[in-house]
mmCIF file of C-alpha atoms in Angstrom:
data_model
loop_
_atom_site.group_PDB
_atom_site.id
_atom_site.type_symbol
_atom_site.label_atom_id
_atom_site.label_comp_id
_atom_site.label_asym_id
_atom_site.label_seq_id
_atom_site.Cartn_x
_atom_site.Cartn_y
_atom_site.Cartn_z
ATOM 1 C CA UNK Y 1 95.152 210.174 100.433
ATOM 2 C CA UNK Y 2 94.464 210.681 96.734
ATOM 3 C CA UNK Y 3 91.570 208.709 95.164
ATOM 4 C CA UNK Y 4 92.496 205.375 93.827
ATOM 5 C CA UNK Y 5 95.453 204.714 96.013
ATOM 6 C CA UNK Y 6 95.361 201.622 98.401
ATOM 7 C CA UNK Y 7 95.801 202.102 101.711
ATOM 8 C CA UNK Y 8 98.474 200.503 103.618
ATOM 9 C CA UNK Y 9 97.922 196.869 104.609
ATOM 10 C CA UNK Y 10 98.485 196.542 108.365
ATOM 11 C CA UNK Y 11 101.260 194.041 109.333
ATOM 12 C CA UNK Y 12 100.470 190.364 109.379
ATOM 13 C CA UNK Y 13 103.414 189.314 111.345
ATOM 14 C CA UNK Y 14 106.476 190.842 112.950
ATOM 15 C CA UNK Y 15 108.297 189.878 109.800
ATOM 16 C CA UNK Y 16 106.391 192.575 108.003
ATOM 17 C CA UNK Y 17 106.513 195.215 110.993
ATOM 18 C CA UNK Y 18 107.291 198.557 109.275
ATOM 19 C CA UNK Y 19 110.520 198.711 111.565
ATOM 20 C CA UNK Y 20 112.322 195.719 110.373
ATOM 21 C CA UNK Y 21 115.014 193.886 112.447
ATOM 22 C CA UNK Y 22 118.629 195.429 112.255
ATOM 23 C CA UNK Y 23 120.138 191.850 111.312
ATOM 24 C CA UNK Y 24 117.910 189.720 109.588
ATOM 25 C CA UNK Y 25 118.409 186.066 110.400
ATOM 26 C CA UNK Y 26 120.547 184.160 107.811
ATOM 27 C CA UNK Y 27 119.036 182.217 105.225
ATOM 28 C CA UNK Y 28 118.851 178.375 104.855
ATOM 29 C CA UNK Y 29 119.289 178.108 108.951
ATOM 30 C CA UNK Y 30 119.306 174.833 110.678
ATOM 31 C CA UNK Y 31 116.056 173.420 111.910
ATOM 32 C CA UNK Y 32 115.465 173.836 115.680
ATOM 33 C CA UNK Y 33 115.344 169.891 115.783
ATOM 34 C CA UNK Y 34 118.747 169.311 114.151
ATOM 35 C CA UNK Y 35 120.197 172.113 116.390
ATOM 36 C CA UNK Y 36 118.934 170.307 119.302
ATOM 37 C CA UNK Y 37 121.458 167.194 118.339
ATOM 38 C CA UNK Y 38 124.191 169.403 117.009
ATOM 39 C CA UNK Y 39 124.212 171.748 120.275
ATOM 40 C CA UNK Y 40 124.043 168.347 122.544
ATOM 41 C CA UNK Y 41 127.031 167.114 120.468
ATOM 42 C CA UNK Y 42 129.238 170.447 120.594
ATOM 43 C CA UNK Y 43 128.379 170.639 124.052
ATOM 44 C CA UNK Y 44 129.672 166.888 124.762
ATOM 45 C CA UNK Y 45 132.843 167.440 122.709
ATOM 46 C CA UNK Y 46 133.906 170.559 124.619
ATOM 47 C CA UNK Y 47 133.107 168.993 128.099
ATOM 48 C CA UNK Y 48 135.341 166.143 127.393
ATOM 49 C CA UNK Y 49 138.180 168.541 126.736
ATOM 50 C CA UNK Y 50 137.602 170.994 129.444
ATOM 51 C CA UNK Y 51 136.472 168.703 132.211
ATOM 52 C CA UNK Y 52 139.708 168.680 134.356
ATOM 53 C CA UNK Y 53 139.590 172.512 134.520
ATOM 54 C CA UNK Y 54 135.985 172.116 135.679
ATOM 55 C CA UNK Y 55 137.187 169.735 138.464
ATOM 56 C CA UNK Y 56 140.069 172.364 139.561
ATOM 57 C CA UNK Y 57 137.377 174.945 139.379
ATOM 58 C CA UNK Y 58 135.130 173.388 141.784
ATOM 59 C CA UNK Y 59 137.816 172.673 144.390
ATOM 60 C CA UNK Y 60 138.893 176.451 144.450
ATOM 61 C CA UNK Y 61 135.333 177.958 144.773
ATOM 62 C CA UNK Y 62 134.807 175.262 147.697
ATOM 63 C CA UNK Y 63 138.061 176.153 149.515
ATOM 64 C CA UNK Y 64 137.570 178.101 152.486
ATOM 65 C CA UNK Y 65 133.990 178.447 152.485
ATOM 66 C CA UNK Y 66 132.304 181.008 154.593
ATOM 67 C CA UNK Y 67 135.615 181.773 156.206
ATOM 68 C CA UNK Y 68 137.471 185.082 156.314
ATOM 69 C CA UNK Y 69 140.232 185.131 154.196
ATOM 70 C CA UNK Y 70 143.612 184.407 155.850
ATOM 71 C CA UNK Y 71 141.809 182.271 158.200
ATOM 72 C CA UNK Y 72 142.182 178.909 156.341
ATOM 73 C CA UNK Y 73 144.232 176.246 155.109
ATOM 74 C CA UNK Y 74 144.583 176.447 151.256
ATOM 75 C CA UNK Y 75 145.524 173.024 149.718
ATOM 76 C CA UNK Y 76 144.868 174.744 146.548
ATOM 77 C CA UNK Y 77 146.756 177.528 145.522
ATOM 78 C CA UNK Y 78 146.333 178.775 141.761
ATOM 79 C CA UNK Y 79 144.940 176.546 139.136
ATOM 80 C CA UNK Y 80 148.234 174.616 138.125
ATOM 81 C CA UNK Y 81 149.040 173.890 142.001
ATOM 82 C CA UNK Y 82 145.385 172.735 142.324
ATOM 83 C CA UNK Y 83 145.806 170.320 139.162
ATOM 84 C CA UNK Y 84 148.989 169.086 140.532
ATOM 85 C CA UNK Y 85 147.352 168.417 144.134
ATOM 86 C CA UNK Y 86 144.199 166.363 142.448
ATOM 87 C CA UNK Y 87 146.871 164.236 140.806
ATOM 88 C CA UNK Y 88 148.600 163.486 143.645
ATOM 89 C CA UNK Y 89 145.429 162.876 145.732
ATOM 90 C CA UNK Y 90 143.676 160.858 142.907
ATOM 91 C CA UNK Y 91 145.818 160.255 140.042
ATOM 92 C CA UNK Y 92 145.496 161.472 136.535
ATOM 93 C CA UNK Y 93 141.802 159.970 136.787
ATOM 94 C CA UNK Y 94 140.936 162.528 139.559
ATOM 95 C CA UNK Y 95 140.946 165.236 136.797
ATOM 96 C CA UNK Y 96 138.146 163.397 134.849
ATOM 97 C CA UNK Y 97 136.132 163.083 138.156
ATOM 98 C CA UNK Y 98 132.138 163.553 137.129
ATOM 99 C CA UNK Y 99 132.967 163.366 133.694
ATOM 100 C CA UNK Y 100 129.580 161.082 132.961
ATOM 101 C CA UNK Y 101 127.588 163.546 134.933
ATOM 102 C CA UNK Y 102 129.143 166.605 132.719
ATOM 103 C CA UNK Y 103 128.421 165.086 129.685
ATOM 104 C CA UNK Y 104 124.917 164.240 130.354
ATOM 105 C CA UNK Y 105 124.521 167.859 131.971
ATOM 106 C CA UNK Y 106 126.097 169.642 128.922
ATOM 107 C CA UNK Y 107 124.117 167.423 126.371
ATOM 108 C CA UNK Y 108 120.745 168.139 127.949
ATOM 109 C CA UNK Y 109 121.328 171.674 128.577
ATOM 110 C CA UNK Y 110 123.298 173.003 125.442
ATOM 111 C CA UNK Y 111 120.940 170.766 123.372
ATOM 112 C CA UNK Y 112 117.927 172.439 124.844
ATOM 113 C CA UNK Y 113 119.637 175.661 125.005
ATOM 114 C CA UNK Y 114 120.713 175.645 121.071
ATOM 115 C CA UNK Y 115 117.081 174.360 120.390
ATOM 116 C CA UNK Y 116 115.380 177.344 121.968
ATOM 117 C CA UNK Y 117 117.835 179.522 120.548
ATOM 118 C CA UNK Y 118 117.166 178.231 116.978
ATOM 119 C CA UNK Y 119 113.401 178.813 117.493
ATOM 120 C CA UNK Y 120 113.912 182.276 118.311
ATOM 121 C CA UNK Y 121 116.273 182.882 115.640
ATOM 122 C CA UNK Y 122 113.902 181.188 113.065
ATOM 123 C CA UNK Y 123 111.259 183.598 114.477
ATOM 124 C CA UNK Y 124 113.378 186.622 113.383
ATOM 125 C CA UNK Y 125 113.430 187.631 117.100
ATOM 126 C CA UNK Y 126 117.484 187.589 117.411
ATOM 127 C CA UNK Y 127 117.448 190.357 115.020
ATOM 128 C CA UNK Y 128 115.456 192.853 117.004
ATOM 129 C CA UNK Y 129 117.778 195.437 119.100
ATOM 130 C CA UNK Y 130 118.240 193.001 122.243
ATOM 131 C CA UNK Y 131 116.761 190.251 120.756
ATOM 132 C CA UNK Y 132 120.080 188.144 120.694
ATOM 133 C CA UNK Y 133 120.667 189.076 124.547
ATOM 134 C CA UNK Y 134 116.811 187.785 125.457
ATOM 135 C CA UNK Y 135 116.664 184.816 123.486
ATOM 136 C CA UNK Y 136 119.907 183.508 124.950
ATOM 137 C CA UNK Y 137 118.990 184.275 128.373
ATOM 138 C CA UNK Y 138 115.701 182.590 127.842
ATOM 139 C CA UNK Y 139 117.361 179.734 126.128
ATOM 140 C CA UNK Y 140 119.982 179.320 128.857
ATOM 141 C CA UNK Y 141 117.645 179.308 131.582
ATOM 142 C CA UNK Y 142 115.329 176.746 129.919
ATOM 143 C CA UNK Y 143 118.348 174.410 129.332
ATOM 144 C CA UNK Y 144 119.285 174.804 133.111
ATOM 145 C CA UNK Y 145 116.136 173.714 134.517
ATOM 146 C CA UNK Y 146 116.139 170.672 132.213
ATOM 147 C CA UNK Y 147 119.789 169.788 132.850
ATOM 148 C CA UNK Y 148 119.826 170.506 136.497
ATOM 149 C CA UNK Y 149 119.419 166.847 137.702
ATOM 150 C CA UNK Y 150 122.360 165.744 135.795
ATOM 151 C CA UNK Y 151 124.410 168.496 137.334
ATOM 152 C CA UNK Y 152 123.932 166.775 140.863
ATOM 153 C CA UNK Y 153 125.250 163.107 139.698
ATOM 154 C CA UNK Y 154 123.954 160.148 137.554
ATOM 155 C CA UNK Y 155 123.098 156.527 137.959
ATOM 156 C CA UNK Y 156 122.850 155.650 141.648
ATOM 157 C CA UNK Y 157 122.987 159.152 142.876
ATOM 158 C CA UNK Y 158 119.478 159.716 141.095
ATOM 159 C CA UNK Y 159 118.065 156.989 143.066
ATOM 160 C CA UNK Y 160 119.657 157.839 146.410
ATOM 161 C CA UNK Y 161 118.400 161.538 145.883
ATOM 162 C CA UNK Y 162 114.808 160.497 144.897
ATOM 163 C CA UNK Y 163 114.728 158.161 147.728
ATOM 164 C CA UNK Y 164 115.743 160.560 150.266
ATOM 165 C CA UNK Y 165 114.081 163.876 148.728
ATOM 166 C CA UNK Y 166 111.877 163.042 146.107
ATOM 167 C CA UNK Y 167 111.596 164.549 142.754
ATOM 168 C CA UNK Y 168 112.108 168.197 144.077
ATOM 169 C CA UNK Y 169 115.514 167.053 145.236
ATOM 170 C CA UNK Y 170 116.809 166.162 141.804
ATOM 171 C CA UNK Y 171 116.387 170.201 141.219
ATOM 172 C CA UNK Y 172 118.230 171.266 144.442
ATOM 173 C CA UNK Y 173 120.544 174.177 143.478
ATOM 174 C CA UNK Y 174 118.394 174.845 140.561
ATOM 175 C CA UNK Y 175 117.744 178.529 141.814
ATOM 176 C CA UNK Y 176 121.673 178.957 141.348
ATOM 177 C CA UNK Y 177 122.155 177.284 138.047
ATOM 178 C CA UNK Y 178 119.275 179.180 136.112
ATOM 179 C CA UNK Y 179 120.422 182.733 136.906
ATOM 180 C CA UNK Y 180 124.110 181.210 136.203
ATOM 181 C CA UNK Y 181 123.241 179.852 132.825
ATOM 182 C CA UNK Y 182 120.961 182.544 131.950
ATOM 183 C CA UNK Y 183 123.199 185.240 132.313
ATOM 184 C CA UNK Y 184 126.073 183.362 130.765
ATOM 185 C CA UNK Y 185 124.109 181.958 127.807
ATOM 186 C CA UNK Y 186 123.147 185.618 126.851
ATOM 187 C CA UNK Y 187 126.468 187.160 127.143
ATOM 188 C CA UNK Y 188 127.811 183.987 125.331
ATOM 189 C CA UNK Y 189 125.327 183.983 122.293
ATOM 190 C CA UNK Y 190 125.330 187.790 122.172
ATOM 191 C CA UNK Y 191 128.817 188.423 122.047
ATOM 192 C CA UNK Y 192 129.774 185.685 119.896
ATOM 193 C CA UNK Y 193 127.257 186.772 116.770
ATOM 194 C CA UNK Y 194 128.526 190.313 117.392
ATOM 195 C CA UNK Y 195 132.342 189.615 117.620
ATOM 196 C CA UNK Y 196 132.272 187.390 114.745
ATOM 197 C CA UNK Y 197 130.160 189.905 112.503
ATOM 198 C CA UNK Y 198 132.494 192.554 113.790
ATOM 199 C CA UNK Y 199 135.816 190.878 112.690
ATOM 200 C CA UNK Y 200 134.194 189.957 109.211
ATOM 201 C CA UNK Y 201 133.285 193.342 108.676
ATOM 202 C CA UNK Y 202 136.601 194.640 109.574
ATOM 203 C CA UNK Y 203 137.971 192.000 106.605
ATOM 204 C CA UNK Y 204 140.148 190.743 109.407
ATOM 205 C CA UNK Y 205 138.869 187.318 108.330
ATOM 206 C CA UNK Y 206 136.778 185.501 105.585
ATOM 207 C CA UNK Y 207 132.742 185.219 106.745
ATOM 208 C CA UNK Y 208 132.437 181.642 107.549
ATOM 209 C CA UNK Y 209 135.903 180.808 108.330
ATOM 210 C CA UNK Y 210 137.203 179.011 111.115
ATOM 211 C CA UNK Y 211 139.634 181.779 112.209
ATOM 212 C CA UNK Y 212 136.189 183.986 112.463
ATOM 213 C CA UNK Y 213 134.401 181.425 114.454
ATOM 214 C CA UNK Y 214 137.276 181.248 116.830
ATOM 215 C CA UNK Y 215 137.867 184.805 117.139
ATOM 216 C CA UNK Y 216 134.079 185.521 118.050
ATOM 217 C CA UNK Y 217 134.451 182.669 120.587
ATOM 218 C CA UNK Y 218 137.598 183.873 122.200
ATOM 219 C CA UNK Y 219 135.769 187.416 122.904
ATOM 220 C CA UNK Y 220 132.865 185.501 124.292
ATOM 221 C CA UNK Y 221 134.860 183.573 126.409
ATOM 222 C CA UNK Y 222 136.083 186.531 128.121
ATOM 223 C CA UNK Y 223 132.951 188.315 128.632
ATOM 224 C CA UNK Y 224 131.074 185.207 129.731
ATOM 225 C CA UNK Y 225 133.969 184.339 132.343
ATOM 226 C CA UNK Y 226 134.021 188.054 133.972
ATOM 227 C CA UNK Y 227 129.926 188.404 134.063
ATOM 228 C CA UNK Y 228 129.425 184.626 135.082
ATOM 229 C CA UNK Y 229 131.794 183.908 137.963
ATOM 230 C CA UNK Y 230 129.729 185.431 140.695
ATOM 231 C CA UNK Y 231 126.935 182.971 139.645
ATOM 232 C CA UNK Y 232 129.101 180.337 139.102
ATOM 233 C CA UNK Y 233 130.552 180.444 142.786
ATOM 234 C CA UNK Y 234 126.926 180.746 144.246
ATOM 235 C CA UNK Y 235 125.436 177.706 141.984
ATOM 236 C CA UNK Y 236 128.756 175.531 143.144
ATOM 237 C CA UNK Y 237 128.308 176.618 146.701
ATOM 238 C CA UNK Y 238 124.197 175.745 146.498
ATOM 239 C CA UNK Y 239 124.951 172.154 144.516
ATOM 240 C CA UNK Y 240 127.451 171.031 146.948
ATOM 241 C CA UNK Y 241 126.212 172.497 150.240
ATOM 242 C CA UNK Y 242 124.943 169.479 152.733
ATOM 243 C CA UNK Y 243 121.149 169.104 153.183
ATOM 244 C CA UNK Y 244 118.992 168.266 155.883
ATOM 245 C CA UNK Y 245 116.494 165.004 155.986
ATOM 246 C CA UNK Y 246 113.822 167.144 154.022
ATOM 247 C CA UNK Y 247 116.517 168.464 151.583
ATOM 248 C CA UNK Y 248 116.874 171.949 152.891
ATOM 249 C CA UNK Y 249 120.442 173.611 152.886
ATOM 250 C CA UNK Y 250 122.253 173.631 155.869
ATOM 251 C CA UNK Y 251 124.467 176.319 154.724
ATOM 252 C CA UNK Y 252 122.341 178.536 152.561
ATOM 253 C CA UNK Y 253 118.588 179.205 152.116
ATOM 254 C CA UNK Y 254 118.746 180.116 148.573
ATOM 255 C CA UNK Y 255 120.171 182.191 145.839
ATOM 256 C CA UNK Y 256 120.131 185.789 147.635
ATOM 257 C CA UNK Y 257 121.321 184.348 150.902
ATOM 258 C CA UNK Y 258 124.106 182.893 149.380
ATOM 259 C CA UNK Y 259 125.326 185.968 148.054
ATOM 260 C CA UNK Y 260 124.603 187.664 151.351
ATOM 261 C CA UNK Y 261 126.506 185.270 153.281
ATOM 262 C CA UNK Y 262 129.650 185.161 150.948
ATOM 263 C CA UNK Y 263 129.899 188.863 150.906
ATOM 264 C CA UNK Y 264 129.719 189.236 154.492
ATOM 265 C CA UNK Y 265 132.132 186.677 155.545
ATOM 266 C CA UNK Y 266 134.600 186.285 152.447
ATOM 267 C CA UNK Y 267 134.313 189.825 151.092
ATOM 268 C CA UNK Y 268 132.830 190.906 147.661
ATOM 269 C CA UNK Y 269 135.952 189.113 145.908
ATOM 270 C CA UNK Y 270 134.554 185.914 147.482
ATOM 271 C CA UNK Y 271 132.311 185.884 144.599
ATOM 272 C CA UNK Y 272 135.028 185.822 142.321
ATOM 273 C CA UNK Y 273 136.998 182.655 143.997
ATOM 274 C CA UNK Y 274 138.430 180.423 141.107
ATOM 275 C CA UNK Y 275 138.248 183.255 138.411
ATOM 276 C CA UNK Y 276 141.096 181.979 136.761
ATOM 277 C CA UNK Y 277 139.910 178.637 136.681
ATOM 278 C CA UNK Y 278 136.599 179.617 135.568
ATOM 279 C CA UNK Y 279 138.181 181.611 132.789
ATOM 280 C CA UNK Y 280 140.514 178.809 131.955
ATOM 281 C CA UNK Y 281 137.711 176.424 131.713
ATOM 282 C CA UNK Y 282 134.838 178.440 130.326
ATOM 283 C CA UNK Y 283 137.159 180.120 127.600
ATOM 284 C CA UNK Y 284 138.068 176.893 126.030
ATOM 285 C CA UNK Y 285 134.688 175.587 126.584
ATOM 286 C CA UNK Y 286 133.099 178.398 125.177
ATOM 287 C CA UNK Y 287 135.402 178.519 122.218
ATOM 288 C CA UNK Y 288 135.102 174.981 121.494
ATOM 289 C CA UNK Y 289 131.377 174.497 122.020
ATOM 290 C CA UNK Y 290 130.716 177.559 119.796
ATOM 291 C CA UNK Y 291 132.919 176.609 117.181
ATOM 292 C CA UNK Y 292 131.717 172.830 116.950
ATOM 293 C CA UNK Y 293 128.260 174.014 116.955
ATOM 294 C CA UNK Y 294 129.024 176.639 114.253
ATOM 295 C CA UNK Y 295 130.770 174.238 112.067
ATOM 296 C CA UNK Y 296 128.460 171.280 112.774
ATOM 297 C CA UNK Y 297 125.687 173.984 111.685
ATOM 298 C CA UNK Y 298 127.653 174.641 108.388
ATOM 299 C CA UNK Y 299 128.186 170.849 107.261
ATOM 300 C CA UNK Y 300 124.350 170.265 107.744
ATOM 301 C CA UNK Y 301 123.444 173.202 105.740
ATOM 302 C CA UNK Y 302 125.965 172.405 102.550
#
């Protein structure tokens, strides 16, 4: 090194690392605390509009549980027929069963999820290769843990579950919820950001426009439905199975046991039961939640 030249100063933080992120986070981002509120609001709005599809999806996924294909009656044949069957049995209100619990769950889960993701975004982690996927997975896992009790039910159900099984009973089925939401969140946030940037770079839509946001959400919805359906089936089975007095599941011992039993008794396609309903529910829910979140963020920023 020539005399008088300054030696390079070592980086003080990851922001100054010599290999910078591929895509730096946008300037003027929303504070994580604000994203907590905006994420919860977006999740609740999307939940209200898509809850009927959640009801149909759950019925389809529980139909013929642990029975070989073709050996059980099928009262629910497809999404539309299942919706009609629910209406005939329970009326139109039947399509909004569990709405209060759904709103509570979506508010808690998405609020925490977007809060954690916003922290990662502020720290610059989402700009590194694979950073968006990792941040989305971790944020989804934390959101699933926080929102898990609400996924069971609300009000009197909380008291009943607590009295019978104690605090751990409120997290029954969380072993299925964490991988479900972690995978879904990672795929959702990664594909949404990439797809939205891609359509803007191709100049198909103007950056920041509602069309670009919807396009990103639609691509994300397809990816989420394909990757998340097996985890969604497992989570639904674990949460809805009967339990013993000590809270132990009567059908499945846990996540891996649930996979093995479904695969051996219902075939691998059993893990994709209700995929049509999953997409019809997750597709719009993904588009709406990301659209509302993106637009609410823009409103706050401006």
